[in-house]
PDB file of C-alpha atoms and ligand atoms in Angstrom:
ATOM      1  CA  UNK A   2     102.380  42.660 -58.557  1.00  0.00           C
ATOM      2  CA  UNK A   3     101.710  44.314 -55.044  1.00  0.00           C
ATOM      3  CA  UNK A   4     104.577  43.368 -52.414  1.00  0.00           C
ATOM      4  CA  UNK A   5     102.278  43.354 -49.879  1.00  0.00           C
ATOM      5  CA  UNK A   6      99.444  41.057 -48.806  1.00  0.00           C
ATOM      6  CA  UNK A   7      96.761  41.204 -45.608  1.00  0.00           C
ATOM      7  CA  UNK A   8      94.458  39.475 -44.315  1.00  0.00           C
ATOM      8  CA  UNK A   9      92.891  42.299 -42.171  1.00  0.00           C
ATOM      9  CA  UNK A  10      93.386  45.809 -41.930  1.00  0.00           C
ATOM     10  CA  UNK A  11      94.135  48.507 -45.023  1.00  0.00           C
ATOM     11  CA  UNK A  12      96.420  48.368 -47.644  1.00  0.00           C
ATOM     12  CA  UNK A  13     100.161  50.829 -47.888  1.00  0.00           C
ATOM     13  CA  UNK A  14      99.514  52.281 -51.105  1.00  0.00           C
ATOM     14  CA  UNK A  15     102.395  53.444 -53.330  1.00  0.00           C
ATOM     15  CA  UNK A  16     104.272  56.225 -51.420  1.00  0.00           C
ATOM     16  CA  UNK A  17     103.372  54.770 -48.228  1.00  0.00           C
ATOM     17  CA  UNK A  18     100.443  56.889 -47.671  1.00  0.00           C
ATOM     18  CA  UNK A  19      97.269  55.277 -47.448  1.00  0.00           C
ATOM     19  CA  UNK A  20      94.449  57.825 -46.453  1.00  0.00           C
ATOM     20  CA  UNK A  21      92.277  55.175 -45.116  1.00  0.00           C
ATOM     21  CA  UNK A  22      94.929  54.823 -42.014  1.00  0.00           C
ATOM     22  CA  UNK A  23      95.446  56.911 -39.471  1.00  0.00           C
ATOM     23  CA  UNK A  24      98.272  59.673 -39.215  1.00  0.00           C
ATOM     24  CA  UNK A  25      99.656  57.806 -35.787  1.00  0.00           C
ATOM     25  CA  UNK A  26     101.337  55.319 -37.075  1.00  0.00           C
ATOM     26  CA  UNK A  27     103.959  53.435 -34.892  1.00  0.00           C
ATOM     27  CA  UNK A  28     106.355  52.811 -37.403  1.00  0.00           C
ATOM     28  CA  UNK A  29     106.837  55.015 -40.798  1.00  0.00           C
ATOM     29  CA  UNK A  30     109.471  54.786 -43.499  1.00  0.00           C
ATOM     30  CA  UNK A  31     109.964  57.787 -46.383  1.00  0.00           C
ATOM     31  CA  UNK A  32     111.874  56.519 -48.935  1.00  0.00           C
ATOM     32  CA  UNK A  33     114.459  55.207 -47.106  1.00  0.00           C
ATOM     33  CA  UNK A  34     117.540  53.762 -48.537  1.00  0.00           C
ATOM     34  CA  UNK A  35     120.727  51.746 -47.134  1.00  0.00           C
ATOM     35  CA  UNK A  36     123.582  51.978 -48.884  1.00  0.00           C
ATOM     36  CA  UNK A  37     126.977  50.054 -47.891  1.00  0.00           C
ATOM     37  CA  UNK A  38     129.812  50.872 -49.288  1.00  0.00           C
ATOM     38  CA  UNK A  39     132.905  48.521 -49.628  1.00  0.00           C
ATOM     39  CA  UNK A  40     136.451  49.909 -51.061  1.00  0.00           C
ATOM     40  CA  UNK A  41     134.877  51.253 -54.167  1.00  0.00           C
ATOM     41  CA  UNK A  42     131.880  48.978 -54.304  1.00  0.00           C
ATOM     42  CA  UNK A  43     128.485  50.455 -53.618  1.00  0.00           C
ATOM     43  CA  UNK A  44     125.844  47.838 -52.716  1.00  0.00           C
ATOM     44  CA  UNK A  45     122.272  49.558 -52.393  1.00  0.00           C
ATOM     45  CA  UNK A  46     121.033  47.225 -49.591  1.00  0.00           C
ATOM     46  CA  UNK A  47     117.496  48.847 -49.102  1.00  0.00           C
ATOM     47  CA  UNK A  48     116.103  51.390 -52.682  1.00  0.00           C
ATOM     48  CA  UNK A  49     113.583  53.458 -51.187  1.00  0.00           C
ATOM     49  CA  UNK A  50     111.478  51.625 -49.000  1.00  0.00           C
ATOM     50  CA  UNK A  51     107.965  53.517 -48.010  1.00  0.00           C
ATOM     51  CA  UNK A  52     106.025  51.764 -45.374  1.00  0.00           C
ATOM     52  CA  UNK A  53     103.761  51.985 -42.276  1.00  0.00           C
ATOM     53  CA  UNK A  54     103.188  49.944 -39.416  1.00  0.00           C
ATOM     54  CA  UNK A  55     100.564  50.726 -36.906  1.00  0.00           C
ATOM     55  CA  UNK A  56     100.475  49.607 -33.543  1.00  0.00           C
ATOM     56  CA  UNK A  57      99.361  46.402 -32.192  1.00  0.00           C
ATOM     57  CA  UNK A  58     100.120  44.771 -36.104  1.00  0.00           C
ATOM     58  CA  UNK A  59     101.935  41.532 -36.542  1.00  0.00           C
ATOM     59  CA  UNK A  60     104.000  41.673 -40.010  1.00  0.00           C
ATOM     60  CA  UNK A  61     106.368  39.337 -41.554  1.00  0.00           C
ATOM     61  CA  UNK A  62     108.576  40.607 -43.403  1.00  0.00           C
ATOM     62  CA  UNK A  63     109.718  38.333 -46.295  1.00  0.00           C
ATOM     63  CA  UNK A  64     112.260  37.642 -49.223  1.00  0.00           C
ATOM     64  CA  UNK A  65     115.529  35.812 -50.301  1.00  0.00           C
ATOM     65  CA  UNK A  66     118.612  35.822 -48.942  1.00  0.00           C
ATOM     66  CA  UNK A  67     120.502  38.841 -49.382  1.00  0.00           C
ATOM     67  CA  UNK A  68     117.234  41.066 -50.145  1.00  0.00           C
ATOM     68  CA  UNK A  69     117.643  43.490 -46.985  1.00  0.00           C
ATOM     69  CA  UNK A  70     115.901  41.752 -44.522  1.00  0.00           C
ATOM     70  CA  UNK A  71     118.871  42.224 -41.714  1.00  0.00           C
ATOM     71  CA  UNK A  72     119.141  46.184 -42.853  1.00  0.00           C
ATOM     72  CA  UNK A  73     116.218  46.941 -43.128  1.00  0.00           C
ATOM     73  CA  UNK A  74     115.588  45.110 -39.675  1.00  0.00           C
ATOM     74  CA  UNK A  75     118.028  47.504 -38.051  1.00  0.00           C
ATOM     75  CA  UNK A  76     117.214  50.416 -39.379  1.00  0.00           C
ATOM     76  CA  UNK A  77     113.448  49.809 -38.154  1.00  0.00           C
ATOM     77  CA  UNK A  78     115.332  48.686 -34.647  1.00  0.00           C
ATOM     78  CA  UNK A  79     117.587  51.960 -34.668  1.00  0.00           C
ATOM     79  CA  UNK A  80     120.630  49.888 -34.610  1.00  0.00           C
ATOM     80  CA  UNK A  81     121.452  51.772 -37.681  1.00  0.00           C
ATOM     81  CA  UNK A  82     120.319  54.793 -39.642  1.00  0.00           C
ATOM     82  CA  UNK A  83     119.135  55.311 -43.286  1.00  0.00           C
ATOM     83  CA  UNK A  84     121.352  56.584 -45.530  1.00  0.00           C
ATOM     84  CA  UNK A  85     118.999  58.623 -47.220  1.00  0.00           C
ATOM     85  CA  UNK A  86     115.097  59.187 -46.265  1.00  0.00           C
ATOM     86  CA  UNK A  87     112.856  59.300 -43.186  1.00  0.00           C
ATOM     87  CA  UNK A  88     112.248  57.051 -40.693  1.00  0.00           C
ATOM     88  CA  UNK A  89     109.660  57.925 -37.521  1.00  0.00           C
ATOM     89  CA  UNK A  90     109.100  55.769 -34.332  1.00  0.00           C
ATOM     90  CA  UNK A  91     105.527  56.778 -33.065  1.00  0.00           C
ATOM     91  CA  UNK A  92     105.756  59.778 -35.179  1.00  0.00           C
ATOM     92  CA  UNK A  93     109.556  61.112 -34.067  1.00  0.00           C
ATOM     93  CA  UNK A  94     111.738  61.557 -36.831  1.00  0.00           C
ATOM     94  CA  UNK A  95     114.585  58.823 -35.418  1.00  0.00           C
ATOM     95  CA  UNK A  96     117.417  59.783 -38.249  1.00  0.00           C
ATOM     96  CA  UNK A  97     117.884  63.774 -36.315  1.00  0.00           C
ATOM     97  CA  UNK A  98     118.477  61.439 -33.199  1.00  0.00           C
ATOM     98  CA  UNK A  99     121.504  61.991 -31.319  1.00  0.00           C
ATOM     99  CA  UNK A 100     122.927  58.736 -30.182  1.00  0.00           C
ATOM    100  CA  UNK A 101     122.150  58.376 -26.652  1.00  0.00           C
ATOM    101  CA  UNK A 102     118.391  59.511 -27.896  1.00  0.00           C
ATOM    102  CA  UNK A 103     118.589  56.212 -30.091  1.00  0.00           C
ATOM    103  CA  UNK A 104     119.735  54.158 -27.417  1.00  0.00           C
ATOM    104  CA  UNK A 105     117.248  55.326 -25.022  1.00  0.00           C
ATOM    105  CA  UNK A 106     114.580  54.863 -27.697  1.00  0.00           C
ATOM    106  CA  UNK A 107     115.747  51.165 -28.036  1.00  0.00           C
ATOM    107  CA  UNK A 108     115.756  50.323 -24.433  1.00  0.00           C
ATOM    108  CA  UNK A 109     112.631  51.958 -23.509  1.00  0.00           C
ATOM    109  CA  UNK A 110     110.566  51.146 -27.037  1.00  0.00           C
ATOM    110  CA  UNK A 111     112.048  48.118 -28.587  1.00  0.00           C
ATOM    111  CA  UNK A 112     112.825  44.761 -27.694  1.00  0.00           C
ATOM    112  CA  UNK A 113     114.815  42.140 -29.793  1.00  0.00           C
ATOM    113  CA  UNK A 114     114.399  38.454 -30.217  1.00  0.00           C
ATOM    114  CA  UNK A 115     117.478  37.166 -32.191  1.00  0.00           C
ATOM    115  CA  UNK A 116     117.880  33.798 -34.635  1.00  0.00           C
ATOM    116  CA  UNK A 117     120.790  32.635 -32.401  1.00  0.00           C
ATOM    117  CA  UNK A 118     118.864  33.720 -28.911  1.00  0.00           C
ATOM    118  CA  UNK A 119     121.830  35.977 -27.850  1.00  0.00           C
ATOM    119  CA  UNK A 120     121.091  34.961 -24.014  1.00  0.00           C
ATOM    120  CA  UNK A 121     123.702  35.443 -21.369  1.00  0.00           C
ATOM    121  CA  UNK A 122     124.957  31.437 -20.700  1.00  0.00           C
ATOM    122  CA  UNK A 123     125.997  32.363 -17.218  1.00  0.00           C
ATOM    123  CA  UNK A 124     122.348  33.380 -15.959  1.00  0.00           C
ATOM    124  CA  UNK A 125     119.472  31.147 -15.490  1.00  0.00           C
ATOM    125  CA  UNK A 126     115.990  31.324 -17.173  1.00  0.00           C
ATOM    126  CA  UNK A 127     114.590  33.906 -14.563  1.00  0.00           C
ATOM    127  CA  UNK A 128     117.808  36.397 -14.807  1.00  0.00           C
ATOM    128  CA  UNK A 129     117.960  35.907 -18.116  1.00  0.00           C
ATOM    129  CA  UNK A 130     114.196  37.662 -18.339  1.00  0.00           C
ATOM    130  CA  UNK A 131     114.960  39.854 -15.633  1.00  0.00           C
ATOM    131  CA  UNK A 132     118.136  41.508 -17.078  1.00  0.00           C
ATOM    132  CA  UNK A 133     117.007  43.948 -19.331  1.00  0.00           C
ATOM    133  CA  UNK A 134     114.893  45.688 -15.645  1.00  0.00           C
ATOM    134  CA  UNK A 135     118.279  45.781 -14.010  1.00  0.00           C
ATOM    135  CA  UNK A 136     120.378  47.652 -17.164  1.00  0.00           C
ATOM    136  CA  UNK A 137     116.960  49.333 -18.060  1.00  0.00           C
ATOM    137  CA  UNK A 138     115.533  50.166 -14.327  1.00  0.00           C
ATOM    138  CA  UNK A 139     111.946  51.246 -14.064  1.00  0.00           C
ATOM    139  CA  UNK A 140     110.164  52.663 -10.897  1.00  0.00           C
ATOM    140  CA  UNK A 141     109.332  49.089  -9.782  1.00  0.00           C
ATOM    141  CA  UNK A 142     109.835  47.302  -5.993  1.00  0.00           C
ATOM    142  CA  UNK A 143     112.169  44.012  -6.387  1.00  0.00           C
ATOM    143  CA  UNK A 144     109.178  41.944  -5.648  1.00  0.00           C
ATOM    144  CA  UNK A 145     107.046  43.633  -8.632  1.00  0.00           C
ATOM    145  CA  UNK A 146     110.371  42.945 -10.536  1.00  0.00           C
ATOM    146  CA  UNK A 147     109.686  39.248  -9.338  1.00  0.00           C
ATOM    147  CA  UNK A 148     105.820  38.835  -9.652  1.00  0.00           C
ATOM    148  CA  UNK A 149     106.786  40.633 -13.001  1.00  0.00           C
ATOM    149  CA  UNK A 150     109.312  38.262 -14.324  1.00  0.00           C
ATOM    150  CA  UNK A 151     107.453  35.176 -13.374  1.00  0.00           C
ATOM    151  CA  UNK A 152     104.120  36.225 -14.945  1.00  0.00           C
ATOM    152  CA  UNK A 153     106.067  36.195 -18.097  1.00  0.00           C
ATOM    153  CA  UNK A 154     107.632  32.956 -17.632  1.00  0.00           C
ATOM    154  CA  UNK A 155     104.178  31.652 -17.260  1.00  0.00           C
ATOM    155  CA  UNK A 156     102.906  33.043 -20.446  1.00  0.00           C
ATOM    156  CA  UNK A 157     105.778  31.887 -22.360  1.00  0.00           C
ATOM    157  CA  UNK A 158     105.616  27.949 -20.643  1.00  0.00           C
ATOM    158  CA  UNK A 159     108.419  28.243 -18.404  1.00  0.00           C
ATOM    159  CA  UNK A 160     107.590  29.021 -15.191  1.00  0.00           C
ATOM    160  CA  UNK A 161     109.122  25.359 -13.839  1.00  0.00           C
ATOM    161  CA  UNK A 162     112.510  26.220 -15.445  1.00  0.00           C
ATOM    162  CA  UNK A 163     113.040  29.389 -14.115  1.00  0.00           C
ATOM    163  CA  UNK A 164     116.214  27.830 -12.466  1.00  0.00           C
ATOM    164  CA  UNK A 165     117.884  26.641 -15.281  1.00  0.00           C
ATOM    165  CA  UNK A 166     120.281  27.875 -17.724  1.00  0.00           C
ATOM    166  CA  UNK A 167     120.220  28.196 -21.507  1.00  0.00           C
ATOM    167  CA  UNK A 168     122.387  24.971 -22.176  1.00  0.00           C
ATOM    168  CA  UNK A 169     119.708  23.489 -20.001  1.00  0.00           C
ATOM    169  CA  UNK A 170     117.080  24.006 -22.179  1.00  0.00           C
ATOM    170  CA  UNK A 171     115.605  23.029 -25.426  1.00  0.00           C
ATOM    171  CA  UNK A 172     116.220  25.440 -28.676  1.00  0.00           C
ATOM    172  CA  UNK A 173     112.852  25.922 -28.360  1.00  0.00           C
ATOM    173  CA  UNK A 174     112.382  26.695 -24.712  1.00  0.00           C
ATOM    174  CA  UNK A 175     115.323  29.014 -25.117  1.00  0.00           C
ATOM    175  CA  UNK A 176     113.614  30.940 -27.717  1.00  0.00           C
ATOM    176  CA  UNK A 177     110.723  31.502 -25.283  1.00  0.00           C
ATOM    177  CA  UNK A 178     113.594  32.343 -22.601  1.00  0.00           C
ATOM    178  CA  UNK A 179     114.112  35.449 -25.473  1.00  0.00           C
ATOM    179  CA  UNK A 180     110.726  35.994 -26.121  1.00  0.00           C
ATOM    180  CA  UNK A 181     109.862  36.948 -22.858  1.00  0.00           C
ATOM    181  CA  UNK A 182     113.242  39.000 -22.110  1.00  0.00           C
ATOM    182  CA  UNK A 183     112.323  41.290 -25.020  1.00  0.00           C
ATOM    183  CA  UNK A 184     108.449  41.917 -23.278  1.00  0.00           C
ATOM    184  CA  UNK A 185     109.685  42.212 -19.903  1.00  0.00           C
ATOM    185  CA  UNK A 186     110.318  45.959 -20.448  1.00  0.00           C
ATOM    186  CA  UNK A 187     106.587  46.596 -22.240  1.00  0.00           C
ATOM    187  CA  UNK A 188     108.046  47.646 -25.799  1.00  0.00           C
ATOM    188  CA  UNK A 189     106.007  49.251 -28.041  1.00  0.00           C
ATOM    189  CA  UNK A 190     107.456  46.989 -30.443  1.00  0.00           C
ATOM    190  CA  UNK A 191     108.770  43.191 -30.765  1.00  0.00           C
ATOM    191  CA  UNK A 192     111.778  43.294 -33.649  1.00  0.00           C
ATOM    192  CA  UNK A 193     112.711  39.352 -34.328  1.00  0.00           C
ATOM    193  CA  UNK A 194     115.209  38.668 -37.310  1.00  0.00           C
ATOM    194  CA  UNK A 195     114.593  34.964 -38.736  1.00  0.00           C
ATOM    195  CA  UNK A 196     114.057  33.765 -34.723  1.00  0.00           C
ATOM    196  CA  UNK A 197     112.945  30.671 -36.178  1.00  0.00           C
ATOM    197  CA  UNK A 198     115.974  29.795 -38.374  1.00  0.00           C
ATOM    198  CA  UNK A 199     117.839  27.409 -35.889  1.00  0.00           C
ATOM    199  CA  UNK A 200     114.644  25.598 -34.853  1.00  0.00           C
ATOM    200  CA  UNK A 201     112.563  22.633 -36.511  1.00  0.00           C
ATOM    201  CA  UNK A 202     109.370  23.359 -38.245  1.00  0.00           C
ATOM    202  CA  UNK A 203     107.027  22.459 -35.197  1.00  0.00           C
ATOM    203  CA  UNK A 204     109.365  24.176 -32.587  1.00  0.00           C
ATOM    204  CA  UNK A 205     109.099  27.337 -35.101  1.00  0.00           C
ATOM    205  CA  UNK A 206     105.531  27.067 -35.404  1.00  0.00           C
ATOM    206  CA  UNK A 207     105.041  27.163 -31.313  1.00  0.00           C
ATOM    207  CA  UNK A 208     107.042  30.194 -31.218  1.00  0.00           C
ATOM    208  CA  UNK A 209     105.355  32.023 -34.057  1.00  0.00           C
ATOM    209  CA  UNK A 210     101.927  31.175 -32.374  1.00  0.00           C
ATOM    210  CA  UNK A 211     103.159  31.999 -29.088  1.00  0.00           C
ATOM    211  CA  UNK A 212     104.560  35.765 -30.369  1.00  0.00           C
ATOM    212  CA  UNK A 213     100.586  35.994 -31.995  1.00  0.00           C
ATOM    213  CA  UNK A 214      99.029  34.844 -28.576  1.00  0.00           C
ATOM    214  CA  UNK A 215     101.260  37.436 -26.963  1.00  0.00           C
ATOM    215  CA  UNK A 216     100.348  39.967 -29.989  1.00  0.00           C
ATOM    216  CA  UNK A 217      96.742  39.790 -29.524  1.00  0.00           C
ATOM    217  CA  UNK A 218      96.629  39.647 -25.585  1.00  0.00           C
ATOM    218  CA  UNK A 219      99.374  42.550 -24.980  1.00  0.00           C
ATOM    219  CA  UNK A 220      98.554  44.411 -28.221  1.00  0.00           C
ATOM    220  CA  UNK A 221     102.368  44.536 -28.702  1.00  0.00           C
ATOM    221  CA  UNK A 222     103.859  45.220 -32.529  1.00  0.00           C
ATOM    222  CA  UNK A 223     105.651  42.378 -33.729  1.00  0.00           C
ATOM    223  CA  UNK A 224     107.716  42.464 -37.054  1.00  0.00           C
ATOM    224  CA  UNK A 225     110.114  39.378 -37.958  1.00  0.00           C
ATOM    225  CA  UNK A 226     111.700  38.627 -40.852  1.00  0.00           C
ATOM    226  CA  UNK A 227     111.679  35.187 -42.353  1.00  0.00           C
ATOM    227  CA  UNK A 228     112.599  33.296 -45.788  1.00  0.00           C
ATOM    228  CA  UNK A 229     110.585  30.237 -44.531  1.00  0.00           C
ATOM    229  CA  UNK A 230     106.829  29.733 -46.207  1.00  0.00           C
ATOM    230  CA  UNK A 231     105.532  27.841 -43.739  1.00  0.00           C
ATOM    231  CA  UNK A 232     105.744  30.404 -41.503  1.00  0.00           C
ATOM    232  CA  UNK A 233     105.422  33.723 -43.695  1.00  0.00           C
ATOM    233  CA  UNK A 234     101.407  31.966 -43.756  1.00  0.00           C
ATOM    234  CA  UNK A 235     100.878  32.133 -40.411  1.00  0.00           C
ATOM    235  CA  UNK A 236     101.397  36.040 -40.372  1.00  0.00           C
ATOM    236  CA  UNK A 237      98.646  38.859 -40.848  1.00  0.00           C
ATOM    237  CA  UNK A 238     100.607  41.101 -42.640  1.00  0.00           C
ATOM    238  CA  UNK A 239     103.169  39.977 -45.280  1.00  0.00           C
ATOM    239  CA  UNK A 240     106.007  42.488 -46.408  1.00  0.00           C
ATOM    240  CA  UNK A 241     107.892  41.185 -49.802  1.00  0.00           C
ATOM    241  CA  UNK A 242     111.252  42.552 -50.329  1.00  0.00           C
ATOM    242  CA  UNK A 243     113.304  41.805 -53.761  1.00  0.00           C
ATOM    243  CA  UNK A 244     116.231  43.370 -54.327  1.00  0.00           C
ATOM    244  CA  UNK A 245     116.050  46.088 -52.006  1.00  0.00           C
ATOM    245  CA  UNK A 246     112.468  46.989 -52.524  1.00  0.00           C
ATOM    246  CA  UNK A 247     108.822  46.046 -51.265  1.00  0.00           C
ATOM    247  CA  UNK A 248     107.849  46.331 -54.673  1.00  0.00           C
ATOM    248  CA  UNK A 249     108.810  43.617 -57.663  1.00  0.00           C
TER     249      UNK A 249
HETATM  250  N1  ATP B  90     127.686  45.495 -43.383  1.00  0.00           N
HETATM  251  C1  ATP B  90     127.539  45.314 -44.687  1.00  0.00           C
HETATM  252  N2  ATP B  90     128.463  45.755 -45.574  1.00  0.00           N
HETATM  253  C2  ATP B  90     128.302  45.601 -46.887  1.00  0.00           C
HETATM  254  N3  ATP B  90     127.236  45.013 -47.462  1.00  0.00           N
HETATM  255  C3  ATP B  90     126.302  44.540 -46.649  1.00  0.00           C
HETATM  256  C4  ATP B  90     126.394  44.653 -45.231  1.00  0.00           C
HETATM  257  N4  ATP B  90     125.282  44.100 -44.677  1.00  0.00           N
HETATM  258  C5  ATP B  90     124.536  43.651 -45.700  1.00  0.00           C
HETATM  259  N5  ATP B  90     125.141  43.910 -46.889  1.00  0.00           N
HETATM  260  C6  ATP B  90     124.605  43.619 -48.217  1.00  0.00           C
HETATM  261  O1  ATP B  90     123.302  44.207 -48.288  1.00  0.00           O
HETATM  262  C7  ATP B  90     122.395  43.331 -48.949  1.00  0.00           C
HETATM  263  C8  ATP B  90     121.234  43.004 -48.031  1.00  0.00           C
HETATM  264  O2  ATP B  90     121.737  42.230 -46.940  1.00  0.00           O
HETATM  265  P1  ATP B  90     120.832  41.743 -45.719  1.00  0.00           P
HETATM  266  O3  ATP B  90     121.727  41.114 -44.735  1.00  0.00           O
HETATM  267  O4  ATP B  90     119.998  42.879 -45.259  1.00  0.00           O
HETATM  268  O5  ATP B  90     119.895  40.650 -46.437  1.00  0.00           O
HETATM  269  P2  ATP B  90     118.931  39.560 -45.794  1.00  0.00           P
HETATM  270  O6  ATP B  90     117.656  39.618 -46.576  1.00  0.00           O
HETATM  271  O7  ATP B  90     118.850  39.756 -44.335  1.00  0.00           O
HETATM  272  O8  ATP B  90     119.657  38.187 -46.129  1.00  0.00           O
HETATM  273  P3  ATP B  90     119.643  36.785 -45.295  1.00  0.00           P
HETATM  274  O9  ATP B  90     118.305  36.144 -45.566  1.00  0.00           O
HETATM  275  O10 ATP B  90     120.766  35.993 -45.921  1.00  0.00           O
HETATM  276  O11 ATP B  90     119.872  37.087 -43.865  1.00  0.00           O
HETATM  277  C9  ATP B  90     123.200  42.126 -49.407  1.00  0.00           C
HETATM  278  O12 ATP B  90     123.612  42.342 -50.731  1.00  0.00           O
HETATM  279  C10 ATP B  90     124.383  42.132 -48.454  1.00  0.00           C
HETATM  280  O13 ATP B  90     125.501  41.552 -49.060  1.00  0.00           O
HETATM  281 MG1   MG B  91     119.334  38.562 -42.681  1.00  0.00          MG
END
């Protein structure tokens, strides 16, 4: 059985080359592997993992607990490397990255929507979104930064509680709060591990639909991993992994 379904576009054959797709693909994975190693234990976290992701795609990447969701998540993010195989962001092999290369990768590429929101509780709504400009600074006047910041709040439905503070707002509403922090730089790519796993089933739902809206009017990547049905149907793309592998 195929670990891979879509609704639209072509198919990752085995080997991760699929001839019918184009060489420019944002995302590509060689056999990559994860190992962990623990005292004298050797867990095998990710077992050769071939797979492409072009731009402007919206993927879900799916499985059990404990299937390599989270590593393979941060390997895809740069937050860690493979332990064995390729891996190349917009066609830049990222494993002969030096470290500040990664980092500036990240920040300039990549944003990150997390399942427990990882917002700063000391900053409202607006410099919450606006935070990443400030660490990350672009050529931008402080009232682009503004027009900038707003716009997003509008797109996400909170431009009226651009004042408040995360413990202000809904789980929900916070989620958007991250959702829009991880555009606000114009990533290439949206990474989101479980973001729905603290929220009910409708507030889930909104922010799934919200991240396709977002998808199909930015053109932005988005890949999020999820063990939830309900929402793994609502993707374009679906990515199984068992065990370590896209494959069963
Ligand atoms: N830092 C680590 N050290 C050792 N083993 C790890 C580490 N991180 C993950 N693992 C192991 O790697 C495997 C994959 O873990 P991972 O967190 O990627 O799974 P997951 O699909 O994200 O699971 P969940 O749905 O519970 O979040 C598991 O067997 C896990 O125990
Ligand atoms: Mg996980």
């Amino acid at each position: 059985m195929s670990s891979e379904t879509r609704t639209q576009g072509s198919k990752v054959a085995d080997g991760g080359r699929d001839v019918s797709r184009p060489a420019s693909a944002l995302l590509r994975l060689e056999n990559v592997w994860k190992k962990y190693t623990i005292g004298a234990d050797v867990v095998d976290a990710l077992r050769g993992i071939d797979l492409e992701v072009d731009s402007g795609e919206f993927t879900v990447v799916s499985g059990p607990s404990g299937s390599g969701k989270t590593t393979l998540l941060n390997i895809i993010g740069c937050l860690d490397r493979p332990t064995e195989g390729r891996y190349l962001f917009d066609g830049v092999p990222v494993a002969s990255s030096d470290f500040d290369d990664l980092a500036e990768l990240r920040n300039r590429k990549i944003g990150f929507v997390f399942q427990s929101f990882n917002l700063i509780p000391i900053l409202n709504c607006y410099e919450n979104v606006e935070f990443p400009l400030l660490v990350n600074p672009r050529p931008m006047s402080a009232s682009e930064r503004r027009a900038l910041v707003m716009d997003l709040l509008k797109e996400v439905g909170l431009e009226r509680y651009w004042k408040h503070k995360p413990d202000e707002l809904s789980g929900g509403q916070k989620q958007r709060m991250a959702v829009a922090r991880a555009l606000v730089t114009g990533p290439r790519l949206v990474l989101a591990d479980e973001p729905t796993a603290n929220l009910d089933t409708k507030t889930a739902m909104s922010i799934i639909d919200l991240m396709l809206e977002l998808n199909l009017e930015k053109g932005t990547t988005f890949l999020f991993s999820t063990h939830d049905h309900r929402i793994v149907d609502r993707a374009r793309r679906i990515i199984q992994l068992t065990d370590g592998r896209l494959h069963v």
